[in-house]
Amino acid sequence: MTITPTPLKGCIVLTPRIFNDDRGYFFESYNTEKFNEAVGAEVNFVQDNQSFSTRGVLRGLHLQKGEYAQSKLVRVTLGEVLDVAVDVRKDSETYGQYFSVLLSEKNHQQFFIPRGFAHGFVVLSETAVFQYKCDNYYNKASEGGLHYADPALKIDWGMPFDDLLVSDKDKELPFLKDAGDFGF
């Protein structure tokens, strides 16, 4: 596995070693010991989630606050998405900055987003299956997030805003300047 750090401290891209032959391919998608060594911490994933979406669906930017904050390890098993993490750690040198990575069924890359980041993705292929591991359980009362079109963040989602399919709930999320303190 190749580990690629990002400009946002703690966020990393993981690229597995793929073994191809005439039958197809094989790769190890997760190994607790190797993963914890790569991130330099002990992360205990307790919940796996999966979504199916069509082209232009944007989910995010989401996070969990307080005692229900979550780290996530995300990947795409069908299709292609642009995955985005935004640093919302008030004391961070990269507060308010984002990093994006293309995740696909072809590159098999995974993206680790530690606690203290808002997270979202947009589907660039006709359909996509998105999977993620979380190190804490979902809690509705602890939901938070940022507006996907916050002009201060300047996120390039890879397609025009008019082509995005966004839930009403996500359209109501605040801009960073109005979000208050998420507790990170």
XYZ file of N, CA, C and O in Angstrom:
736
model
N 0.849 -1.172 0.000
C 0.000 0.000 0.000
C 0.896 1.237 0.000
O 1.874 1.306 0.732
N 0.526 2.187 -0.821
C 1.237 3.457 -0.875
C 0.421 4.495 -0.115
O -0.786 4.615 -0.333
N 1.085 5.245 0.757
C 0.438 6.279 1.558
C 0.880 7.634 1.022
O 2.084 7.917 0.921
N -0.085 8.485 0.671
C 0.217 9.818 0.165
C -0.387 10.855 1.092
O -1.616 10.963 1.191
N 0.455 11.624 1.808
C -0.089 12.692 2.654
C -0.704 13.792 1.791
O -0.364 13.935 0.614
N -1.611 14.543 2.370
C -2.230 15.679 1.674
C -1.793 16.962 2.376
O -1.211 16.897 3.463
N -2.100 18.119 1.806
C -1.771 19.375 2.493
C -2.532 19.571 3.815
O -2.148 20.407 4.623
N -3.607 18.801 4.027
C -4.387 18.897 5.261
C -3.878 17.833 6.232
O -4.049 16.634 5.993
N -3.250 18.275 7.313
C -2.628 17.350 8.269
C -3.633 16.317 8.764
O -4.705 16.654 9.240
N -3.258 15.048 8.599
C -4.093 13.940 9.047
C -4.858 13.271 7.923
O -5.199 12.097 8.018
N -5.154 13.993 6.863
C -5.839 13.402 5.706
C -4.802 12.720 4.828
O -3.775 13.325 4.490
N -5.072 11.464 4.453
C -4.147 10.743 3.593
C -4.909 9.975 2.526
O -6.058 9.600 2.715
N -4.228 9.750 1.403
C -4.754 8.924 0.322
C -3.989 7.600 0.359
O -2.755 7.587 0.444
N -4.741 6.506 0.329
C -4.153 5.171 0.369
C -4.375 4.491 -0.972
O -5.513 4.434 -1.459
N -3.305 4.000 -1.564
C -3.395 3.294 -2.838
C -2.926 1.859 -2.614
O -1.767 1.639 -2.246
N -3.812 0.881 -2.823
C -3.428 -0.506 -2.564
C -2.528 -1.065 -3.658
O -2.487 -0.545 -4.775
N -1.838 -2.122 -3.312
C -1.066 -2.871 -4.297
C -2.027 -3.850 -4.954
O -2.655 -4.665 -4.271
N -2.163 -3.755 -6.266
C -3.108 -4.578 -7.023
C -2.359 -5.753 -7.644
O -1.308 -5.570 -8.268
N -2.910 -6.937 -7.482
C -2.355 -8.140 -8.098
C -3.294 -8.545 -9.235
O -4.398 -9.028 -8.999
N -2.852 -8.323 -10.467
C -3.633 -8.644 -11.663
C -3.138 -9.941 -12.287
O -1.943 -10.219 -12.284
N -4.072 -10.715 -12.817
C -3.722 -11.854 -13.652
C -4.881 -12.106 -14.613
O -5.817 -11.302 -14.689
N -4.842 -13.210 -15.361
C -5.865 -13.466 -16.376
C -7.254 -13.713 -15.782
O -8.246 -13.715 -16.507
N -7.356 -13.904 -14.475
C -8.656 -14.098 -13.815
C -9.275 -12.784 -13.362
O -10.455 -12.718 -13.040
N -8.478 -11.726 -13.287
C -8.964 -10.443 -12.777
C -7.924 -9.809 -11.869
O -6.747 -9.752 -12.227
N -8.338 -9.365 -10.693
C -7.398 -8.741 -9.770
C -7.747 -9.103 -8.335
O -8.840 -9.567 -8.028
N -6.782 -8.846 -7.454
C -6.960 -9.016 -6.013
C -6.201 -7.893 -5.329
O -5.123 -7.496 -5.780
N -6.784 -7.364 -4.248
C -6.041 -6.449 -3.393
C -6.623 -6.480 -1.994
O -7.786 -6.814 -1.802
N -5.771 -6.168 -1.046
C -6.200 -6.076 0.343
C -6.786 -4.680 0.532
O -6.072 -3.689 0.407
N -8.090 -4.589 0.814
C -8.733 -3.284 0.924
C -8.619 -2.694 2.325
O -8.740 -1.479 2.490
N -8.379 -3.534 3.335
C -8.231 -3.001 4.688
C -7.484 -3.992 5.563
O -7.749 -5.196 5.514
N -6.560 -3.459 6.345
C -5.804 -4.228 7.312
C -5.577 -3.300 8.497
O -4.915 -2.261 8.350
N -6.115 -3.640 9.661
C -6.056 -2.755 10.830
C -4.627 -2.360 11.184
O -4.349 -1.174 11.398
N -3.722 -3.324 11.256
C -2.341 -3.005 11.643
C -1.686 -2.054 10.646
O -1.070 -1.062 11.042
N -1.798 -2.346 9.368
C -1.175 -1.492 8.346
C -1.820 -0.108 8.319
O -1.130 0.905 8.163
N -3.148 -0.083 8.471
C -3.830 1.201 8.450
C -3.403 2.071 9.631
O -3.063 3.237 9.467
N -3.430 1.525 10.847
C -3.054 2.301 12.027
C -1.611 2.778 11.951
O -1.299 3.897 12.377
N -0.737 1.961 11.390
C 0.647 2.391 11.194
C 0.703 3.566 10.213
O 1.434 4.532 10.422
N -0.092 3.489 9.162
C -0.095 4.543 8.140
C -0.578 5.876 8.694
O -0.034 6.925 8.359
N -1.615 5.857 9.542
C -2.158 7.116 10.063
C -1.487 7.546 11.366
O -1.717 8.645 11.849
N -0.668 6.660 11.942
C 0.048 7.015 13.167
C -0.834 7.105 14.390
O -0.539 7.845 15.330
N -1.937 6.380 14.377
C -2.869 6.381 15.510
C -3.653 5.082 15.488
O -3.700 4.396 14.457
N -4.261 4.766 16.606
C -5.117 3.589 16.648
C -6.548 4.025 16.359
O -7.162 4.745 17.156
N -7.056 3.617 15.214
C -8.416 3.953 14.801
C -9.229 2.666 14.839
O -8.843 1.661 14.245
N -10.346 2.716 15.537
C -11.208 1.543 15.659
C -12.513 1.830 14.924
O -13.380 2.539 15.451
N -12.647 1.302 13.720
C -13.865 1.516 12.953
C -14.993 0.666 13.529
O -14.808 -0.513 13.803
N -16.176 1.287 13.704
C -17.304 0.608 14.342
C -18.543 0.547 13.457
O -19.518 -0.113 13.810
N -18.532 1.245 12.327
C -19.722 1.300 11.476
C -19.296 1.432 10.028
O -18.427 2.237 9.708
N -19.892 0.628 9.152
C -19.686 0.748 7.704
C -20.973 1.251 7.073
O -22.060 0.820 7.445
N -20.837 2.165 6.108
C -21.987 2.722 5.395
C -21.747 2.603 3.899
O -20.599 2.563 3.445
N -22.839 2.601 3.138
C -22.754 2.540 1.686
C -23.879 3.365 1.097
O -24.994 3.361 1.611
N -23.567 4.073 0.007
C -24.611 4.805 -0.711
C -24.494 4.512 -2.204
O -23.420 4.212 -2.711
N -25.630 4.615 -2.874
C -25.706 4.528 -4.329
C -26.236 5.862 -4.817
O -27.229 6.377 -4.274
N -25.596 6.440 -5.819
C -26.007 7.746 -6.334
C -25.809 7.800 -7.837
O -25.030 7.024 -8.406
N -26.486 8.747 -8.462
C -26.370 8.948 -9.896
C -25.554 10.208 -10.188
O -25.264 11.007 -9.289
N -25.202 10.377 -11.461
C -24.362 11.500 -11.894
C -24.910 12.836 -11.370
O -26.103 13.110 -11.460
N -24.004 13.628 -10.810
C -24.344 14.963 -10.338
C -24.820 15.019 -8.902
O -24.947 16.117 -8.345
N -25.080 13.872 -8.277
C -25.497 13.888 -6.869
C -24.318 14.355 -6.022
O -23.209 13.820 -6.122
N -24.576 15.370 -5.213
C -23.577 15.875 -4.272
C -24.105 15.614 -2.865
O -25.222 16.020 -2.534
N -23.325 14.914 -2.071
C -23.666 14.636 -0.671
C -22.625 15.344 0.186
O -21.456 15.038 0.138
N -23.086 16.293 0.994
C -22.143 16.992 1.863
C -22.414 18.482 1.880
O -23.327 18.960 1.226
N -21.619 19.098 2.611
C -20.441 18.701 3.375
C -20.862 18.375 4.808
O -21.376 19.244 5.501
N -20.663 17.153 5.250
C -21.184 16.670 6.528
C -20.082 16.423 7.550
O -18.941 16.161 7.197
N -20.491 16.464 8.819
C -19.626 16.071 9.925
C -20.492 15.750 11.130
O -21.681 16.050 11.154
N -19.876 15.115 12.111
C -20.509 14.843 13.403
C -19.731 15.636 14.447
O -18.493 15.647 14.426
N -20.434 16.288 15.358
C -19.815 17.142 16.376
C -19.703 16.418 17.711
O -20.375 15.423 17.954
N -18.871 17.010 18.574
C -18.787 16.586 19.972
C -18.351 15.148 20.148
O -17.503 14.643 19.423
N -18.977 14.477 21.103
C -18.579 13.106 21.430
C -18.870 12.127 20.297
O -18.400 10.994 20.314
N -19.639 12.548 19.297
C -19.954 11.679 18.160
C -19.154 12.032 16.906
O -19.472 11.568 15.812
N -18.099 12.836 17.058
C -17.228 13.149 15.918
C -16.734 11.848 15.302
O -16.576 10.839 15.995
N -16.521 11.882 13.987
C -16.132 10.664 13.271
C -14.920 10.888 12.370
O -14.822 11.909 11.700
N -14.048 9.897 12.355
C -13.056 9.750 11.295
C -13.679 8.814 10.275
O -14.465 7.932 10.635
N -13.302 8.985 9.000
C -13.864 8.144 7.948
C -12.760 7.642 7.027
O -11.810 8.367 6.731
N -12.927 6.430 6.565
C -12.100 5.866 5.513
C -13.052 5.552 4.371
O -13.937 4.716 4.512
N -12.896 6.277 3.244
C -13.873 6.193 2.161
C -13.258 5.621 0.892
O -12.061 5.750 0.653
N -14.135 4.975 0.089
C -13.712 4.443 -1.201
C -14.920 4.263 -2.105
O -16.065 4.280 -1.649
N -14.649 4.080 -3.391
C -15.684 3.869 -4.396
C -15.501 2.473 -4.978
O -14.401 2.110 -5.395
N -16.586 1.690 -4.998
C -16.508 0.342 -5.563
C -17.166 0.250 -6.939
O -17.006 -0.748 -7.631
N -17.910 1.275 -7.327
C -18.508 1.351 -8.656
C -18.574 2.811 -9.061
O -19.091 3.646 -8.310
N -18.020 3.136 -10.218
C -18.097 4.500 -10.716
C -16.935 5.364 -10.277
O -15.836 4.878 -9.983
N -17.216 6.683 -10.232
C -16.167 7.667 -9.956
C -16.774 8.864 -9.227
O -17.834 9.356 -9.621
N -16.101 9.316 -8.191
C -16.543 10.505 -7.461
C -15.355 11.432 -7.220
O -14.204 10.996 -7.196
N -15.678 12.698 -7.024
C -14.709 13.654 -6.508
C -15.014 13.772 -5.026
O -16.122 14.163 -4.638
N -14.069 13.403 -4.190
C -14.248 13.396 -2.751
C -13.527 14.598 -2.151
O -12.414 14.929 -2.574
N -14.176 15.260 -1.175
C -13.674 16.519 -0.640
C -13.694 16.505 0.889
O -14.672 16.085 1.497
N -12.597 16.992 1.487
C -12.525 17.204 2.936
C -12.178 18.672 3.175
O -11.313 19.231 2.490
N -12.865 19.291 4.150
C -12.617 20.685 4.524
C -12.192 20.714 5.986
O -12.888 20.183 6.854
N -11.070 21.353 6.262
C -10.550 21.459 7.620
C -11.390 22.464 8.421
O -11.468 23.635 8.058
N -12.033 21.994 9.488
C -12.821 22.889 10.356
C -12.242 22.935 11.769
O -12.915 23.345 12.711
N -10.968 22.561 11.912
C -10.277 22.640 13.201
C -9.815 24.081 13.391
O -8.917 24.541 12.698
N -10.420 24.789 14.330
C -10.173 26.229 14.525
C -8.695 26.583 14.671
O -8.262 27.631 14.206
N -7.914 25.749 15.341
C -6.507 26.058 15.591
C -5.567 25.537 14.504
O -4.355 25.659 14.632
N -6.106 24.983 13.444
C -5.284 24.403 12.385
C -4.739 25.477 11.445
O -5.427 26.457 11.139
N -3.525 25.251 10.964
C -2.927 26.161 9.970
C -3.695 26.126 8.658
O -3.597 27.057 7.856
N -4.453 25.052 8.417
C -5.191 24.920 7.162
C -6.705 25.057 7.370
O -7.488 24.599 6.532
N -7.113 25.709 8.456
C -8.536 25.925 8.737
C -9.214 26.572 7.522
O -8.709 27.530 6.949
N -10.349 26.008 7.113
C -11.108 26.566 5.995
C -10.591 26.151 4.628
O -11.168 26.544 3.612
N -9.531 25.362 4.575
C -9.008 24.891 3.291
C -9.561 23.500 2.996
O -9.956 22.778 3.895
N -9.572 23.168 1.719
C -10.077 21.852 1.329
C -9.044 21.095 0.503
O -8.123 21.675 -0.052
N -9.261 19.790 0.456
C -8.487 18.910 -0.414
C -9.479 18.013 -1.121
O -10.442 17.549 -0.507
N -9.245 17.749 -2.409
C -10.124 16.843 -3.145
C -9.287 15.768 -3.828
O -8.124 15.992 -4.174
N -9.921 14.606 -3.994
C -9.263 13.477 -4.639
C -10.304 12.719 -5.455
O -11.463 12.611 -5.050
N -9.874 12.227 -6.600
C -10.741 11.423 -7.451
C -10.660 9.971 -6.978
O -9.575 9.382 -6.953
N -11.793 9.425 -6.559
C -11.869 8.029 -6.131
C -12.697 7.271 -7.161
O -13.751 7.752 -7.573
N -12.216 6.088 -7.552
C -12.948 5.339 -8.569
C -12.774 3.845 -8.388
O -11.864 3.379 -7.692
N -13.632 3.114 -9.086
C -13.512 1.663 -9.107
C -12.238 1.237 -9.824
O -11.748 0.126 -9.617
N -11.680 2.119 -10.634
C -10.472 1.779 -11.389
C -9.195 2.037 -10.591
O -8.260 1.246 -10.651
N -9.130 3.154 -9.852
C -7.883 3.436 -9.133
C -7.849 2.799 -7.739
O -6.798 2.727 -7.125
N -8.996 2.356 -7.233
C -9.093 1.656 -5.948
C -8.527 2.453 -4.772
O -8.250 1.879 -3.718
N -8.337 3.742 -4.949
C -7.791 4.543 -3.857
C -8.820 4.724 -2.749
O -10.027 4.674 -2.989
N -8.299 4.952 -1.544
C -9.124 5.265 -0.392
C -8.631 6.584 0.182
O -7.468 6.953 0.004
N -9.514 7.264 0.875
C -9.192 8.568 1.454
C -9.557 8.516 2.926
O -10.699 8.184 3.268
N -8.582 8.821 3.784
C -8.830 8.874 5.224
C -9.030 10.317 5.637
O -8.183 11.170 5.375
N -10.169 10.556 6.293
C -10.522 11.887 6.776
C -10.661 11.792 8.296
O -11.606 11.174 8.790
N -9.735 12.379 9.058
C -9.835 12.291 10.517
C -10.917 13.221 11.071
O -11.497 14.033 10.341
N -11.182 13.100 12.353
C -12.119 14.001 13.021
C -11.628 15.433 12.852
O -10.436 15.691 12.786
N -12.573 16.351 12.733
C -12.207 17.749 12.550
C -12.326 18.241 11.122
O -11.871 19.328 10.786
N -12.970 17.425 10.280
C -13.142 17.787 8.875
C -14.592 17.592 8.464
O -15.246 16.645 8.882
N -15.079 18.505 7.628
C -16.358 18.293 6.948
C -16.040 17.495 5.689
O -14.956 17.633 5.108
N -16.977 16.655 5.272
C -16.716 15.745 4.163
C -17.896 15.707 3.200
O -19.046 15.762 3.620
N -17.587 15.598 1.911
C -18.625 15.450 0.903
C -18.056 14.883 -0.378
O -16.842 14.770 -0.544
N -18.965 14.515 -1.273
C -18.523 14.019 -2.575
C -19.589 14.301 -3.619
O -20.759 14.499 -3.303
N -19.140 14.322 -4.889
C -20.039 14.463 -6.025
C -19.757 13.319 -6.994
O -18.601 12.947 -7.208
N -20.819 12.763 -7.579
C -20.690 11.640 -8.505
C -20.420 12.170 -9.907
O -21.195 12.966 -10.445
N -19.317 11.706 -10.497
C -18.918 12.142 -11.831
C -19.291 11.126 -12.914
O -19.357 11.473 -14.089
N -19.520 9.883 -12.530
C -19.902 8.819 -13.471
C -21.432 8.725 -13.524
O -22.132 9.419 -12.785
N -21.946 7.865 -14.386
C -23.411 7.708 -14.482
C -24.015 7.249 -13.158
O -25.078 7.707 -12.767
N -23.347 6.320 -12.470
C -23.756 5.870 -11.138
C -22.488 5.614 -10.327
O -21.397 5.469 -10.873
N -22.653 5.563 -9.000
C -21.515 5.259 -8.132
C -22.007 4.589 -6.856
O -23.081 4.911 -6.345
N -21.192 3.666 -6.376
C -21.390 3.076 -5.059
C -20.221 3.555 -4.204
O -19.054 3.330 -4.532
N -20.573 4.216 -3.113
C -19.606 4.850 -2.211
C -19.676 4.128 -0.875
O -20.759 3.956 -0.321
N -18.522 3.696 -0.368
C -18.475 2.977 0.902
C -17.566 3.713 1.868
O -16.548 4.273 1.463
N -17.958 3.691 3.154
C -17.076 4.295 4.140
C -17.204 3.650 5.504
O -18.240 3.175 5.891
N -16.052 3.627 6.154
C -15.938 3.134 7.515
C -15.896 4.350 8.434
O -15.246 5.342 8.110
N -16.561 4.245 9.598
C -16.567 5.331 10.576
C -16.057 4.809 11.910
O -16.351 3.680 12.289
N -15.334 5.647 12.642
C -14.801 5.226 13.932
C -15.704 5.623 15.098
O -15.306 5.524 16.253
N -16.911 6.074 14.793
C -17.885 6.403 15.828
C -19.272 6.224 15.222
O -19.446 6.324 14.011
N -20.228 5.982 16.077
C -21.594 5.756 15.611
C -22.269 7.062 15.227
O -22.028 8.112 15.821
N -23.138 6.985 14.235
C -23.931 8.134 13.807
C -24.884 8.547 14.921
O -25.475 7.709 15.599
N -25.018 9.868 15.097
C -25.951 10.420 16.071
C -26.614 11.640 15.441
O -25.942 12.648 15.176
N -27.914 11.551 15.180
C -28.642 12.623 14.484
C -28.476 13.981 15.158
O -28.284 14.997 14.492
N -28.513 14.010 16.493
C -28.408 15.278 17.226
C -27.029 15.923 17.085
O -26.870 17.111 17.370
N -26.047 15.163 16.633
C -24.677 15.676 16.495
C -24.319 16.044 15.061
O -23.158 16.339 14.771
N -25.297 16.025 14.164
C -25.037 16.377 12.770
C -24.610 17.831 12.639
O -25.103 18.702 13.350
N -23.715 18.080 11.708
C -23.307 19.436 11.360
C -22.831 19.425 9.923
O -22.786 18.382 9.274
N -22.454 20.578 9.447
C -21.937 20.616 8.090
C -21.759 22.022 7.573
O -21.993 23.002 8.280
N -21.333 22.078 6.334
C -21.096 23.342 5.640
C -21.774 23.302 4.281
O -21.915 22.238 3.669
N -22.147 24.472 3.803
C -22.775 24.599 2.492
C -21.754 24.280 1.393
O -20.632 24.793 1.405
N -22.162 23.436 0.468
C -21.288 22.988 -0.615
C -20.814 24.121 -1.519
O -19.764 24.039 -2.151
N -21.581 25.212 -1.587
C -21.240 26.321 -2.483
C -20.726 27.541 -1.723
O -20.803 28.664 -2.226
N -20.192 27.343 -0.539
C -19.650 28.454 0.256
C -18.578 29.176 -0.565
O -17.567 28.572 -0.939
N -18.785 30.472 -0.864
C -17.810 31.186 -1.698
C -16.444 31.318 -1.032
O -15.433 31.449 -1.722
N -16.378 31.254 0.286
C -15.092 31.343 0.970
C -14.262 30.075 0.778
O -13.032 30.118 0.778
N -14.926 28.939 0.586
C -14.205 27.682 0.416
C -13.699 27.503 -1.014
O -12.683 26.869 -1.247
N -14.436 28.025 -1.989
C -14.046 27.969 -3.408
C -13.796 26.541 -3.886
O -12.833 26.268 -4.601
N -14.673 25.619 -3.499
C -14.502 24.226 -3.909
C -14.876 24.064 -5.378
O -15.943 24.476 -5.805
N -13.977 23.456 -6.133
C -14.244 23.114 -7.528
C -14.789 21.691 -7.537
O -14.044 20.729 -7.363
N -16.092 21.547 -7.721
C -16.741 20.241 -7.687
C -16.628 19.495 -9.020
O -17.137 18.378 -9.150
N -16.010 20.088 -10.014
C -15.792 19.389 -11.271
C -16.972 19.432 -12.222
O -16.928 18.793 -13.274
N -18.015 20.150 -11.850
C -19.164 20.335 -12.746
C -19.902 21.597 -12.320
O -19.773 22.033 -11.172
N -20.678 22.185 -13.207
C -21.401 23.419 -12.872
C -22.415 23.195 -11.746
O -23.027 22.120 -11.653
N -22.610 24.208 -10.927
C -23.574 24.122 -9.824
C -24.971 23.753 -10.321
O -25.708 23.042 -9.648
N -25.330 24.223 -11.514
C -26.659 23.929 -12.065
C -26.865 22.443 -12.360
O -27.995 21.985 -12.479
N -25.768 21.693 -12.498
C -25.852 20.260 -12.793
C -25.857 19.386 -11.537
O -25.981 18.168 -11.632
N -25.716 20.009 -10.361
C -25.638 19.260 -9.113
C -27.023 18.933 -8.573
O -27.937 19.757 -8.635
N -27.165 17.732 -8.034
C -28.398 17.307 -7.367
C -28.091 17.253 -5.881
O -27.337 16.388 -5.424
N -28.672 18.193 -5.135
C -28.347 18.363 -3.723
C -29.631 18.279 -2.908
O -30.660 18.846 -3.297
N -29.593 17.597 -1.785
C -30.784 17.483 -0.936
C -31.162 18.847 -0.368
O -30.312 19.738 -0.214
N -32.438 19.007 -0.059
C -32.892 20.249 0.567
C -32.152 20.493 1.872
O -31.794 21.621 2.195
N -31.918 19.432 2.619
C -31.205 19.527 3.897
C -29.799 20.095 3.695
O -29.356 20.971 4.441
N -29.084 19.610 2.668
C -27.729 20.090 2.413
C -27.719 21.520 1.873
O -26.772 22.269 2.108
N -28.773 21.919 1.179
C -28.863 23.297 0.693
C -29.014 24.291 1.841
O -28.728 25.475 1.681
N -29.460 23.822 2.993
C -29.681 24.689 4.157
C -28.472 24.783 5.083
O -28.499 25.521 6.060
N -27.412 24.028 4.805
C -26.234 24.063 5.676
C -25.592 25.451 5.630
O -25.652 26.139 4.612
N -24.963 25.875 6.734
C -24.395 27.228 6.804
C -23.066 27.357 6.070
O -22.378 26.365 5.819
N -22.725 28.609 5.757
C -21.384 28.912 5.280
C -20.445 28.842 6.482
O -20.878 28.979 7.633
N -19.179 28.650 6.228
C -18.185 28.522 7.293
C -18.237 29.710 8.245
O -18.204 29.531 9.477
N -18.357 30.918 7.726
C -18.353 32.116 8.590
C -19.555 32.153 9.535
O -19.492 32.820 10.565
N -20.621 31.442 9.209
C -21.830 31.422 10.029
C -22.002 30.140 10.824
O -22.976 30.001 11.578
N -21.084 29.203 10.662
C -21.274 27.868 11.239
C -20.994 27.794 12.725
O -21.430 26.862 13.384
N -20.256 28.736 13.256
C -19.887 28.646 14.675
C -18.761 27.661 14.870
O -18.079 27.240 13.940
N -18.610 27.235 16.113
C -17.528 26.325 16.472
C -18.045 24.891 16.485
O -18.996 24.577 17.177
N -17.410 24.038 15.716
C -17.792 22.630 15.670
C -17.166 21.833 16.822
O -17.443 20.662 16.986
N -16.293 22.480 17.586
C -15.691 21.811 18.734
C -14.406 21.088 18.435
O -13.961 20.246 19.202
N -13.757 21.422 17.313
C -12.482 20.761 16.981
C -11.336 21.714 17.196
O -11.398 22.862 16.901
